[in-house]
CSV table of C-alpha atoms in Angstrom, one decimal:
chain,number,residue,atom,x,y,z
A,24,MET,CA,33.7,81.7,108.3
A,25,VAL,CA,30.6,80.2,109.8
A,26,ILE,CA,28.3,78.4,107.3
A,27,GLU,CA,24.7,78.7,108.5
A,28,GLU,CA,21.5,80.3,107.6
A,29,HIS,CA,21.8,84.0,107.0
A,30,ASN,CA,20.8,85.2,110.4
A,31,ASP,CA,22.4,87.6,112.8
A,32,VAL,CA,24.7,85.0,114.3
A,33,SER,CA,26.2,84.0,111.0
A,34,VAL,CA,26.7,87.6,109.9
A,35,ILE,CA,28.4,88.4,113.3
A,36,GLY,CA,30.5,85.3,113.1
A,37,HIS,CA,31.6,86.2,109.6
A,38,MET,CA,32.4,89.8,110.7
A,39,HIS,CA,34.4,88.6,113.7
A,40,SER,CA,36.4,86.2,111.5
A,41,SER,CA,37.1,89.0,109.0
A,42,ASP,CA,38.0,91.5,111.8
A,43,GLU,CA,40.3,88.8,113.2
A,44,ALA,CA,42.0,88.2,109.8
A,45,ARG,CA,42.4,91.9,109.2
A,46,LEU,CA,44.0,92.4,112.7
A,47,ILE,CA,46.4,89.5,112.2
A,48,THR,CA,47.3,90.8,108.8
A,49,HIS,CA,48.1,94.3,110.1
A,50,ARG,CA,50.1,92.8,113.0
A,51,LEU,CA,52.1,90.5,110.7
A,52,ILE,CA,53.0,93.4,108.4
A,53,ALA,CA,53.9,95.6,111.4
A,54,SER,CA,56.1,92.9,112.9
A,55,PHE,CA,57.9,92.1,109.7
A,56,ALA,CA,58.3,95.8,108.8
A,57,GLU,CA,59.9,96.5,112.2
A,58,MET,CA,62.4,93.7,111.7
A,59,VAL,CA,63.5,94.9,108.2
A,60,ASP,CA,63.2,98.6,109.3
A,61,SER,CA,61.0,99.4,106.3
A,62,ASP,CA,57.5,101.0,106.0
A,63,LEU,CA,55.2,98.4,104.4
A,64,SER,CA,52.0,100.0,105.7
A,65,GLN,CA,51.1,101.4,102.3
A,66,ASP,CA,51.7,98.3,100.3
A,67,THR,CA,48.2,97.3,99.4
A,68,ALA,CA,49.3,94.3,97.3
A,69,LEU,CA,51.0,92.9,100.5
A,70,TYR,CA,48.0,93.6,102.7
A,71,ASP,CA,45.5,92.1,100.2
A,72,GLY,CA,47.6,89.1,99.4
A,73,LEU,CA,48.2,88.3,103.1
A,74,LEU,CA,44.5,88.8,104.0
A,75,ILE,CA,43.4,86.4,101.3
A,76,HIS,CA,45.7,83.8,102.8
A,77,ILE,CA,45.1,84.6,106.5
A,78,LYS,CA,41.3,84.1,106.4
A,79,PRO,CA,41.5,80.4,105.5
A,80,LEU,CA,44.6,80.0,107.6
A,81,ILE,CA,42.6,80.9,110.7
A,82,ASN,CA,40.1,78.2,109.8
A,83,ARG,CA,42.8,75.6,109.1
A,84,LEU,CA,44.3,76.4,112.5
A,85,ASN,CA,40.9,76.2,114.3
A,86,TYR,CA,40.0,72.8,112.6
A,87,GLN,CA,43.6,71.5,112.7
A,88,ILE,CA,43.8,71.1,108.9
A,89,ARG,CA,47.3,70.9,107.5
A,90,ILE,CA,48.1,71.9,103.9
A,91,ARG,CA,51.3,70.9,102.0
A,92,ASN,CA,53.3,73.6,100.3
A,93,PRO,CA,55.0,71.9,97.3
A,94,LEU,CA,57.4,74.9,97.0
A,95,LEU,CA,58.5,74.9,100.7
A,96,GLU,CA,62.0,73.6,100.2
A,97,ASP,CA,62.6,76.0,97.3
A,98,ILE,CA,61.3,78.9,99.4
A,99,LYS,CA,63.4,78.0,102.4
A,100,GLY,CA,66.5,77.7,100.1
A,101,GLU,CA,66.0,80.6,97.7
A,102,LEU,CA,64.3,83.1,100.2
A,103,GLN,CA,66.1,82.0,103.3
A,104,ASP,CA,66.4,85.4,105.0
A,105,VAL,CA,62.8,86.5,104.3
A,106,TRP,CA,61.5,83.0,105.3
A,107,ARG,CA,63.3,83.3,108.6
A,108,LEU,CA,61.9,86.8,109.2
A,109,THR,CA,58.5,85.7,108.2
A,110,GLN,CA,58.6,82.8,110.6
A,111,CYS,CA,59.7,85.1,113.4
A,112,ALA,CA,56.8,87.5,112.6
A,113,VAL,CA,54.3,84.7,112.4
A,114,ASN,CA,55.5,83.3,115.8
A,115,ARG,CA,55.3,86.7,117.4
A,116,VAL,CA,51.7,87.4,116.1
A,117,PHE,CA,50.2,84.0,116.5
A,118,SER,CA,51.7,83.1,119.9
A,119,GLY,CA,50.2,86.3,121.4
A,120,TRP,CA,47.0,85.5,119.6
A,121,GLY,CA,46.5,82.1,121.3
A,122,GLU,CA,46.3,80.3,118.1
A,123,ARG,CA,47.9,76.9,117.5
A,124,PRO,CA,51.4,77.0,116.0
A,125,VAL,CA,51.5,77.8,112.3
A,126,SER,CA,53.2,75.2,110.1
A,127,GLU,CA,56.2,75.8,108.0
A,128,ASP,CA,54.1,75.1,104.9
A,129,GLU,CA,51.8,78.1,105.8
A,130,VAL,CA,54.9,80.3,106.6
A,131,GLY,CA,56.2,79.4,103.2
A,132,TYR,CA,53.2,80.8,101.5
A,133,LEU,CA,53.3,84.0,103.6
A,134,THR,CA,57.0,84.3,102.8
A,135,VAL,CA,56.3,84.7,99.1
A,136,HIS,CA,54.1,87.7,99.9
A,137,PHE,CA,56.8,89.4,102.0
A,138,GLN,CA,59.5,88.7,99.4
A,139,ALA,CA,57.3,90.3,96.7
A,140,ALA,CA,56.8,93.3,99.0
A,141,MET,CA,60.6,93.6,99.6
A,142,GLU,CA,61.2,93.5,95.9
A,143,ARG,CA,58.6,96.3,95.4
A,144,GLN,CA,60.4,98.3,98.0
A,145,ILE,CA,63.7,97.9,96.2
A,146,ALA,CA,62.1,98.9,92.9
A,147,ARG,CA,61.1,102.3,94.1
A,148,LYS,CA,64.2,103.8,95.7
A,149,ARG,CA,65.3,107.4,95.8
A,150,VAL,CA,69.1,107.2,95.1
A,151,LEU,CA,72.1,109.5,95.4
A,152,LEU,CA,75.2,108.7,93.3
A,153,VAL,CA,78.6,109.5,94.7
A,154,CYS,CA,81.4,109.5,92.2
A,155,SER,CA,85.1,110.5,92.2
A,156,THR,CA,85.4,110.6,88.4
A,157,GLY,CA,84.4,113.1,85.8
A,158,ILE,CA,81.0,114.2,84.6
A,159,GLY,CA,81.0,111.9,81.6
A,160,THR,CA,81.6,108.8,83.7
A,161,SER,CA,79.0,109.9,86.2
A,162,HIS,CA,76.4,110.3,83.5
A,163,LEU,CA,77.3,106.8,82.1
A,164,LEU,CA,76.9,105.3,85.6
A,165,LYS,CA,73.6,107.1,86.1
A,166,SER,CA,72.3,105.8,82.7
A,167,ARG,CA,73.4,102.2,83.5
A,168,ILE,CA,71.8,102.2,86.9
A,169,LEU,CA,68.5,103.5,85.6
A,170,ARG,CA,68.6,100.9,82.8
A,171,ALA,CA,69.1,98.2,85.5
A,172,PHE,CA,66.6,99.7,87.9
A,173,PRO,CA,64.1,101.7,85.9
A,174,ASP,CA,61.8,102.5,88.9
A,175,TRP,CA,64.7,104.2,90.9
A,176,THR,CA,64.9,108.0,91.0
A,177,ILE,CA,68.4,109.4,90.9
A,178,VAL,CA,68.1,112.6,93.0
A,179,GLY,CA,71.6,113.7,92.3
A,180,VAL,CA,75.2,113.0,91.5
A,181,VAL,CA,77.8,114.4,93.9
A,182,SER,CA,81.4,114.1,95.1
A,183,ALA,CA,82.3,112.5,98.4
A,184,GLY,CA,83.2,115.9,99.8
A,185,SER,CA,79.7,117.4,99.2
A,186,LEU,CA,77.9,114.2,100.5
A,187,PRO,CA,77.2,115.4,104.1
A,188,SER,CA,75.5,118.6,102.8
A,189,VAL,CA,73.2,116.8,100.4
A,190,LEU,CA,72.1,113.8,102.5
A,191,THR,CA,68.4,114.2,103.3
A,192,ASP,CA,65.7,112.0,104.8
A,193,ASP,CA,64.1,111.4,101.3
A,194,ILE,CA,67.3,109.6,100.1
A,195,GLU,CA,66.9,105.9,100.6
A,196,LEU,CA,70.1,104.6,99.1
A,197,VAL,CA,73.6,105.8,98.3
A,198,VAL,CA,75.4,104.3,95.3
A,199,SER,CA,79.1,105.1,95.4
A,200,THR,CA,82.2,104.4,93.3
A,201,ILE,CA,84.5,105.2,96.2
A,202,ASN,CA,84.8,104.3,99.9
A,203,LEU,CA,82.8,106.6,102.1
A,204,PRO,CA,83.1,107.4,105.8
A,205,ALA,CA,80.2,106.2,108.0
A,206,VAL,CA,76.9,107.1,106.4
A,207,ALA,CA,73.7,106.6,108.3
A,208,MET,CA,71.9,104.9,105.4
A,209,PRO,CA,72.5,101.9,103.1
A,210,VAL,CA,75.5,102.3,100.7
A,211,VAL,CA,76.1,100.1,97.7
A,212,TYR,CA,79.6,100.2,96.1
A,213,VAL,CA,79.9,99.8,92.4
A,214,THR,CA,82.6,100.4,89.8
A,215,ALA,CA,82.4,103.5,87.6
A,216,PHE,CA,81.5,101.2,84.7
A,217,PHE,CA,78.6,99.4,86.4
A,218,GLN,CA,77.1,96.8,84.2
C-alpha cells in the first residue's frame, strides 16, 4: 500500500494493490483446488485468511523484505503434502505474475491456510456406508462414524450389490466394510466395529 497524502494517486495505488492481492488470492485458490480436485471457491475463511497474508506479501516481495517463519520445519514435516502442493500453486501463480520468488517461509504461512481449508472440506462430507453385515452392525457403524465425524451426513447404508444404483453426484465419500469393485469416488475401508 502506498503511504502518501490522501489524494487520487494514493487511493488509486491502494485500490490497485488490493485488486492485485484479490486476483492473486483467487488464482492461488483455483490452482490449489485444481491440484486437489476440490471446490474451494466458497470457502470464505480460506479466501479471507489468504488475502490478509497476500497483501503484505506483495509489499515484502516488492521491497525484498524477508520474514522468518518459526514454524516452517514443523509445517514441512507435519503438513508435507499440503506444503508441497501450496509451493506448487505459489510457483504457478507468482511466476506468471512476474513477482520475485516467494520464500519457503511465506509458503509455510500459506500452507496453514490451505491445510485448514482441507480439514474443513473433510469435516462436511456426504457419505454412503456399504456394509455386508446385518442391520444392527450397520447402525452401530453409522453411530460410531457420526461420533468421530459429527459434521458428516450419512446419506444411506446399502449392500455392495445395490451400490451402483444409489451412487449419485452428491455423495463425496464411500465408507465400506468390504472390498468394492472400482468406484469412481474415494472409498475408505473400515472394520464393522470402527472405533
